[in-house]
Short mmCIF file of C-alpha atoms and ligand atoms in Angstrom, two decimals:
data_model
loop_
_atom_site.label_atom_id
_atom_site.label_comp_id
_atom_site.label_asym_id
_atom_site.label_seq_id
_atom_site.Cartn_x
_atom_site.Cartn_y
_atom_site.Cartn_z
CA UNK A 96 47.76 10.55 -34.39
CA UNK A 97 44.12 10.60 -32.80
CA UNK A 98 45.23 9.59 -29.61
CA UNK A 99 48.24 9.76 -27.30
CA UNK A 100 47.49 7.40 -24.01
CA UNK A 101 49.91 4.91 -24.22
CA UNK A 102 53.66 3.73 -26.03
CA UNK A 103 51.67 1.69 -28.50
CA UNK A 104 50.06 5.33 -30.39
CA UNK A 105 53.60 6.10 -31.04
CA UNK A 106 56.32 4.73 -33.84
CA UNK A 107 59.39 3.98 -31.54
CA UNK A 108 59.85 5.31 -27.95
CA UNK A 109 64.25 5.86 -28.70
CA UNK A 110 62.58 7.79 -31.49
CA UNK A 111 60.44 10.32 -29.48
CA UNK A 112 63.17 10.60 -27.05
CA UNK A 113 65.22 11.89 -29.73
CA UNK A 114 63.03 13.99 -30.95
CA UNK A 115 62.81 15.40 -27.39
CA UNK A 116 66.13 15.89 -26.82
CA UNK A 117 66.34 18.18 -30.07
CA UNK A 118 63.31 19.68 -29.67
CA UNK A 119 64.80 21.02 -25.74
CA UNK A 120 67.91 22.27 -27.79
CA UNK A 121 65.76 24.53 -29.64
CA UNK A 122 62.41 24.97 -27.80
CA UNK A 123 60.87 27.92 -29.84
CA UNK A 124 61.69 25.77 -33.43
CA UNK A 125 58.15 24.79 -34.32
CA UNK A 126 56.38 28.02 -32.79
CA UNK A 127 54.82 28.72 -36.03
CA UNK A 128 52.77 24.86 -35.90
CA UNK A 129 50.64 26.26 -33.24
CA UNK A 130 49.26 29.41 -34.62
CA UNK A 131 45.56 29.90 -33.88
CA UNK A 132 45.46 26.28 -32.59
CA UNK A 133 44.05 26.11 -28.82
CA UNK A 134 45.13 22.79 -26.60
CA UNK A 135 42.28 22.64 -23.61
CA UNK A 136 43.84 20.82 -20.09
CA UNK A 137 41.14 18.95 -18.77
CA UNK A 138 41.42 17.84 -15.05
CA UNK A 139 39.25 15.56 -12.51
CA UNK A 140 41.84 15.51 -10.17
CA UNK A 141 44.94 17.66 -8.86
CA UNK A 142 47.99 18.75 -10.35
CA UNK A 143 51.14 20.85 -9.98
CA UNK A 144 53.27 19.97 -13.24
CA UNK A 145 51.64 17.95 -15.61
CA UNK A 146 49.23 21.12 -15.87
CA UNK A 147 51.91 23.95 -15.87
CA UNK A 148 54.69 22.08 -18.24
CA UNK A 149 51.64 21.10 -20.71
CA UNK A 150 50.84 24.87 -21.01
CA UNK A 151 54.77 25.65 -21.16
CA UNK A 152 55.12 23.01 -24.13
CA UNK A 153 52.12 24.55 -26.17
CA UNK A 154 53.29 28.02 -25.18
CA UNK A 155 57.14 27.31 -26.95
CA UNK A 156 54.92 25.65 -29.87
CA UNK A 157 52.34 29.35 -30.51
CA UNK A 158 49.47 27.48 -29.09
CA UNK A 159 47.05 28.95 -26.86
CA UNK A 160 45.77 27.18 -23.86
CA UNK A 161 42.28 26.68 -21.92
CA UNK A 162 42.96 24.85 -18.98
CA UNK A 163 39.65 23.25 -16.81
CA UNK A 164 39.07 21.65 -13.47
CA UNK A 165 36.16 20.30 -14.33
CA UNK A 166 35.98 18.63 -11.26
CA UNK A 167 35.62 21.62 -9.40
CA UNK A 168 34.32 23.91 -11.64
CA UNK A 169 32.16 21.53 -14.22
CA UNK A 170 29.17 19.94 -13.98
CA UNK A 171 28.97 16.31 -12.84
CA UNK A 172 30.14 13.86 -15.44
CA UNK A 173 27.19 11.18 -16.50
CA UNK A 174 29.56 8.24 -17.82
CA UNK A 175 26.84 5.43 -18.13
CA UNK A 176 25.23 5.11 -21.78
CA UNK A 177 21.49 5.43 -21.38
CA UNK A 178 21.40 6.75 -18.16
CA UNK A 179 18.46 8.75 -16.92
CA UNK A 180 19.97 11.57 -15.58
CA UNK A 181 17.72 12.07 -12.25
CA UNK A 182 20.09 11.70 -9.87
CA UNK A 183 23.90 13.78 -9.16
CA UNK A 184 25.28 13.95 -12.27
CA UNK A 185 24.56 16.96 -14.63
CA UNK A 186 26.30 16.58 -18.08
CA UNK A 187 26.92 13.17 -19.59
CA UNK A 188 30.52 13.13 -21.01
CA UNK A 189 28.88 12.98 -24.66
CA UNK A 190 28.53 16.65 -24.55
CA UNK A 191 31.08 17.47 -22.58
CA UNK A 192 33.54 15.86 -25.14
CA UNK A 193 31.40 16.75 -28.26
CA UNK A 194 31.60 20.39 -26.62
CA UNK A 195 35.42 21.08 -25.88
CA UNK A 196 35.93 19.06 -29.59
CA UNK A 197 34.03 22.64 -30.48
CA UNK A 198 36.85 24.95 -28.69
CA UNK A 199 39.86 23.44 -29.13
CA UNK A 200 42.18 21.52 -31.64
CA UNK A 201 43.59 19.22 -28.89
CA UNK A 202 42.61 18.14 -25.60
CA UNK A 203 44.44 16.93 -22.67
CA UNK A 204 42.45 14.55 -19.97
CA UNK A 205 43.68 13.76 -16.53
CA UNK A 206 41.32 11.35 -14.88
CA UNK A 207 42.42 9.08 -11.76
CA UNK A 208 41.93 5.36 -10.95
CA UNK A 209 38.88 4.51 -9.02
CA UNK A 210 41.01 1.85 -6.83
CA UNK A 211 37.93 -0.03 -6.23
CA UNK A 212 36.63 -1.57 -10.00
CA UNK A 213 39.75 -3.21 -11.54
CA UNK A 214 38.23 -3.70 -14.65
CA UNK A 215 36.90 -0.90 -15.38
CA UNK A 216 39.95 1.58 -14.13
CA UNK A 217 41.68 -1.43 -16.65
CA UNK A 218 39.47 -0.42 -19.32
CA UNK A 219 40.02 3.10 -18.91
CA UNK A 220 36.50 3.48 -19.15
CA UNK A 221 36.85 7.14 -18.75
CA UNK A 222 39.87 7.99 -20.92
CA UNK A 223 37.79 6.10 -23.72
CA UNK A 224 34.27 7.24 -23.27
CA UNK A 225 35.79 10.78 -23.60
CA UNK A 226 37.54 9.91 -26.90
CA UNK A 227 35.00 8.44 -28.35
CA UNK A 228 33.10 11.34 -27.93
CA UNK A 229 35.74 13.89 -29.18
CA UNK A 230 36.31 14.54 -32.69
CA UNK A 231 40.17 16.00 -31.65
CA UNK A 232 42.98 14.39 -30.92
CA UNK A 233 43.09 13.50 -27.02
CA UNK A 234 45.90 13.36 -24.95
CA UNK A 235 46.39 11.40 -21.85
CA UNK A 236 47.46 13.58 -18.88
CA UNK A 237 47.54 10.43 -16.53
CA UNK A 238 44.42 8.04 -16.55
CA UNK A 239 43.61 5.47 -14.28
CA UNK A 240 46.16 3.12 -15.29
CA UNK A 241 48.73 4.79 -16.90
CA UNK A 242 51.00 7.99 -17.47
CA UNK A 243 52.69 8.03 -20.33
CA UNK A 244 53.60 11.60 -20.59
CA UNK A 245 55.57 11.04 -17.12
CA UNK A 246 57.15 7.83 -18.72
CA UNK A 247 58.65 9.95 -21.74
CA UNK A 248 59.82 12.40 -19.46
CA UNK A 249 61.66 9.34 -17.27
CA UNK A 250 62.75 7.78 -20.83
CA UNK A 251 64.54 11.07 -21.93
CA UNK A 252 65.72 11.95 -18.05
CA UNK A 253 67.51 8.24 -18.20
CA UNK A 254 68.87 8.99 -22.13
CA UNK A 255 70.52 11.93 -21.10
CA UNK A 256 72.12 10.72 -17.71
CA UNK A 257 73.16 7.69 -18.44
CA UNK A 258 77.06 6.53 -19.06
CA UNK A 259 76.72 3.17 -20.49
CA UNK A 260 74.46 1.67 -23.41
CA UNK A 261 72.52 -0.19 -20.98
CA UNK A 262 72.28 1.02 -17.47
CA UNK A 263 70.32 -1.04 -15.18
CA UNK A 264 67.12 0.70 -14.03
CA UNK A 265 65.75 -0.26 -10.85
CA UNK A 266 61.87 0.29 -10.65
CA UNK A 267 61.49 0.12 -6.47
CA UNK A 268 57.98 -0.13 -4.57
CA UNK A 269 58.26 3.02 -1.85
CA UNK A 270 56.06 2.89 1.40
CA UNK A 271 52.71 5.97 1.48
CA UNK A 272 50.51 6.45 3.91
CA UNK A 273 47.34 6.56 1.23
CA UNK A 274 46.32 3.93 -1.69
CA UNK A 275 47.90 5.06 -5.09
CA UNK A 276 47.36 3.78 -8.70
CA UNK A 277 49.36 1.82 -10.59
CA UNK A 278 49.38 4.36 -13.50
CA UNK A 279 52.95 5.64 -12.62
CA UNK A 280 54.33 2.40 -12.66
CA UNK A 281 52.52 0.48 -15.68
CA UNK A 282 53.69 3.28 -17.71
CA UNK A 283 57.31 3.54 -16.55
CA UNK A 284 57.72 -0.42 -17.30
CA UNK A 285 55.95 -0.03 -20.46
CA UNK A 286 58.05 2.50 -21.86
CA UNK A 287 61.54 2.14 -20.24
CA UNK A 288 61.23 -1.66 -21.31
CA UNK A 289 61.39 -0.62 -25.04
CA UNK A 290 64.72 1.29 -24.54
CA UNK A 291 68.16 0.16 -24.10
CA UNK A 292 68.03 -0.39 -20.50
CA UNK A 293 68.42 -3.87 -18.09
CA UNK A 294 64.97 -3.12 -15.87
CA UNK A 295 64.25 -4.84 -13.09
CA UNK A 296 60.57 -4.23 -10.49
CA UNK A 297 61.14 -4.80 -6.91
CA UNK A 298 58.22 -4.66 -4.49
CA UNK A 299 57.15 -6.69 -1.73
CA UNK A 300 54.92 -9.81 -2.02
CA UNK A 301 51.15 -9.08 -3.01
CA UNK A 302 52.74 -5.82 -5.00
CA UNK A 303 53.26 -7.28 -8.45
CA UNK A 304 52.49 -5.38 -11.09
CA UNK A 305 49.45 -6.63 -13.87
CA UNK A 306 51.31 -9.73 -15.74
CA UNK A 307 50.24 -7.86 -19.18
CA UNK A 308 52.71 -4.97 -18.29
CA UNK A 309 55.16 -6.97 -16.46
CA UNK A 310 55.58 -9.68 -19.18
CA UNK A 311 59.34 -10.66 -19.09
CA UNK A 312 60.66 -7.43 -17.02
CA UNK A 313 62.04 -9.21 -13.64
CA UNK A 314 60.39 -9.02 -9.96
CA UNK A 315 62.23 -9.71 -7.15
CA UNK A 316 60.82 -8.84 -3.75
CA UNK A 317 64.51 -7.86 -1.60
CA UNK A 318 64.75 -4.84 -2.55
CA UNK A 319 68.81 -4.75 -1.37
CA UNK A 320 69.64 -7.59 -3.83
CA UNK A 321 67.53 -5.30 -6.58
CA UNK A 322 69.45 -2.51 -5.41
CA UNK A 323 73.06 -3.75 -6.34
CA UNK A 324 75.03 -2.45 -8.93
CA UNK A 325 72.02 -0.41 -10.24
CA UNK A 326 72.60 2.97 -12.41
CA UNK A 327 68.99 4.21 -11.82
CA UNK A 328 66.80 3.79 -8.77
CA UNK A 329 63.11 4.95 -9.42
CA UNK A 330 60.97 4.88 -6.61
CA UNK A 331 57.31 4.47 -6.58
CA UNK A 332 54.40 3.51 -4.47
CA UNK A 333 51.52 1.76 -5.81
CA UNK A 334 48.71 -0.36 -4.00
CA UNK A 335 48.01 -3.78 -4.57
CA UNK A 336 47.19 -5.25 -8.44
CA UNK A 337 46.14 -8.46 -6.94
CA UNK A 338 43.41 -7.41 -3.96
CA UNK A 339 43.25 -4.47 -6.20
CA UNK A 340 43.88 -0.84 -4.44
CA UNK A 341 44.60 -2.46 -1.09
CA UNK A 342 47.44 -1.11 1.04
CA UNK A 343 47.44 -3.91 3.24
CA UNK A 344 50.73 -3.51 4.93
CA UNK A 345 52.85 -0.53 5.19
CA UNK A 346 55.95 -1.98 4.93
CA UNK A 347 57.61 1.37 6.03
CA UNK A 348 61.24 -0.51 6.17
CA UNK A 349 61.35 -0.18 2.06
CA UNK A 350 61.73 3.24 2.21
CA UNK A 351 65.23 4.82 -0.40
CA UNK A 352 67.61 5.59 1.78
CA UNK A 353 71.32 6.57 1.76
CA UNK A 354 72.27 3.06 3.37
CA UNK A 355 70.68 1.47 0.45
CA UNK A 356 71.85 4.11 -2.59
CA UNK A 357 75.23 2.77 -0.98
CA UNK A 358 74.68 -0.58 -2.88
CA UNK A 359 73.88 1.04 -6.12
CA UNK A 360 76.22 1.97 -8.58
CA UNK A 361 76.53 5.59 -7.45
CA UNK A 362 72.76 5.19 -8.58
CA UNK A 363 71.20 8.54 -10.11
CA UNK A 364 67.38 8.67 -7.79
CA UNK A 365 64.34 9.13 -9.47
CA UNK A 366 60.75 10.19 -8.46
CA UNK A 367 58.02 11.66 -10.80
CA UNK A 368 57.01 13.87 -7.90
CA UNK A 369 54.78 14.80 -5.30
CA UNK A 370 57.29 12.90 -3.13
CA UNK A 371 56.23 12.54 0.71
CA UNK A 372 60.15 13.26 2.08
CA UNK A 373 60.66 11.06 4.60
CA UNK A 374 58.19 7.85 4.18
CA UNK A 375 59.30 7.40 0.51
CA UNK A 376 62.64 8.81 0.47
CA UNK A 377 64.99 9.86 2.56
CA UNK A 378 65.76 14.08 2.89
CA UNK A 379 69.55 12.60 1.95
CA UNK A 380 69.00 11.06 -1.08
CA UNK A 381 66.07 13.36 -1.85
CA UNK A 382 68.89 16.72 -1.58
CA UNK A 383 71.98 14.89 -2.80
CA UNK A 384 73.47 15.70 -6.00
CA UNK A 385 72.62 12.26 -7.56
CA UNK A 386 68.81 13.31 -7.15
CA UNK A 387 67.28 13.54 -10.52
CA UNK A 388 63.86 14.99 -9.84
CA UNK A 389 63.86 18.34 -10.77
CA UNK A 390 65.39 17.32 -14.45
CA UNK A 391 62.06 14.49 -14.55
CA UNK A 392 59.93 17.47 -14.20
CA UNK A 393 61.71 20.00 -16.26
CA UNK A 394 61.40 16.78 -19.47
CA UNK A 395 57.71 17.28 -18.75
CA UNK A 396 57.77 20.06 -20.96
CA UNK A 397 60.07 18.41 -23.71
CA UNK A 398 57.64 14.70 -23.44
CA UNK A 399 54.58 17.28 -24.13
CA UNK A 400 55.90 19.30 -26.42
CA UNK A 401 57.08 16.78 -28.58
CA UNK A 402 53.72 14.95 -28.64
CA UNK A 403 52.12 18.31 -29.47
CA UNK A 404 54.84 18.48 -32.35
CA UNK A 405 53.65 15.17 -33.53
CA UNK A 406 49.81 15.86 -33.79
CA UNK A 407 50.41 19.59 -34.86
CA UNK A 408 52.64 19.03 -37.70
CA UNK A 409 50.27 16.00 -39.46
CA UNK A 410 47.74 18.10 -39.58
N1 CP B 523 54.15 13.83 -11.83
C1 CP B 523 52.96 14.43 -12.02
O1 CP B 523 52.16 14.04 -12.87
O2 CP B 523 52.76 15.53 -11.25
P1 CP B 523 51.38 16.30 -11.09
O3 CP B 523 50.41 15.33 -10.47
O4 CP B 523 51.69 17.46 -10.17
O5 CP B 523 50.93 16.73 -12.44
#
């Protein structure tokens, strides 16, 4: 595997999660695969646990890790082929690729949606430039429109909590106060629509997903009628596909709240985190015992590890 930045670089998605599930039973397994191998954690923007559970998964595996904000600490990234270099930027991502392909056996990339070029946040125009410019395997640590490391985590998180064969999984649009990418999102319909569940979107009008991802996953836009009878809530805010990383309305009234959980089937709650309490969720739903947050974020580490397994043990 040269490349994990979507479901499609993988054989089977109930596979993986599987292969996660055993892999968390017995963490320190494959420790040997990782000797004298070095994964480097690339970032352009923040993060609290894809960073940390990407260096606890290479850690169980005997890896070591070089982690990067190259945002802050890097030069400017050129990203424009034949570019003459006279103005901000410092260090055209040829190098920077060609030179981290030097130090390390793997890389991981977080880079962020522009929110303002559809196409080319679409194209992952970053994500791609830097592959093509590596000569390791490259991992995507979120891109602009997708994260498919938080999607396997979700995918095993709803595998191990679920009590029927197909639960229905509720993908709800949540109010912010800022624009946010789609990336969450794309990636959760991508994957979780390849397992055994009934998914269903709900969002307000003018929040549809890109048709491509959607294809025949439902969309219905009252979020109460969504909510009933579901197994799994997932809440999420994104801005607008259609007048692409537009807010346009707040719509503060679709915030998760206990009232609406109440409709649910004693629905489990799920956020990939940083949650703003309070304008996405509700402290009481957030706190209750059906909130299954902290077990998304702990599967970080098992989603990682396992594609680390993967590359690691073909080589
Ligand atoms: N869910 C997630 O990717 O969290 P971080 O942005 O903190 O890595």
């Amino acid at each position: 595997m040269k490349q994990f930045i979507s479901a499609n670089d993988i054989s089977s998605v109930n596979e993986w999660v599987e292969k996660a599930i055993s892999i968390k039973k017995n963490p320190f397994e494959f420790n040997h695969l990782g000797k004298n191998k070095t994964l480097g954690l690339v970032f352009l923007n923040p993060s609290l646990r894809t960073r940390l559970s990407s260096q606890k998964a290479a850690q169980h595996l005997g890896m070591n890790v070089m982690v990067m904000n190259l945002n802050q600490d890097g030069w400017a990234l050129e990203l424009e082929d034949g570019a003459v270099m006279n103005g901000n930027t410092q260090e055209h991502i040829k190098e920077a690729a060609g030179v981290l392909s030097q130090y390390c056996d793997i890389i991981g990339l977080r880079t962020f949606a522009s929110l303002n070029d559809k196409e080319k946040d679409y194209n992952e125009v970053v994500l791609k430039k830097f592959i093509q410019s590596a000569s390791v395997p490259v991992i995507s640590l979120e891109s602009a429109a997708g994260h498919p490391l938080q999607a396997f985590a979700d995918c095993i998180t709803i595998a191990e909590h679920k009590k029927i064969k197909m639960p229905k999984v509720v993908l709800s649009w949540s109010p912010h106060v800022r624009a946010l990418p789609q990336a969450v999102a794309n990636s959760f319909v991508e994957w979780v629509s390849q397992t055994d569940a009934e998914l269903i979107v709900t969002n307000p009008k003018g929040f549809n997903l890109d048709p491509s991802i959607l294809k025949n996953t439902p969309v219905i836009h009252n979020q109460k009628e969504a909510f009933e009878n579901a197994d799994f809530v997932y809440a999420k805010n994104w801005s607008s596909f259609e007048n692409y990383g537009q807010i346009r309305t707040q719509h503060q009234d679709w915030i998760i709240n206990g009232e609406k959980m109440k409709l649910t089937n004693k629905a489990k709650f799920m956020h990939c985190l940083p949650v703003r309490r309070n304008v996405v969720v509700s402290d009481e739903v957030l706190d209750s015992s059906n909130s299954l947050v902290l077990a998304q974020a702990q599967n970080r580490i098992y989603s990682a590890q396992t594609v680390l397994y993967h590359i690691l043990n073909q080589k």
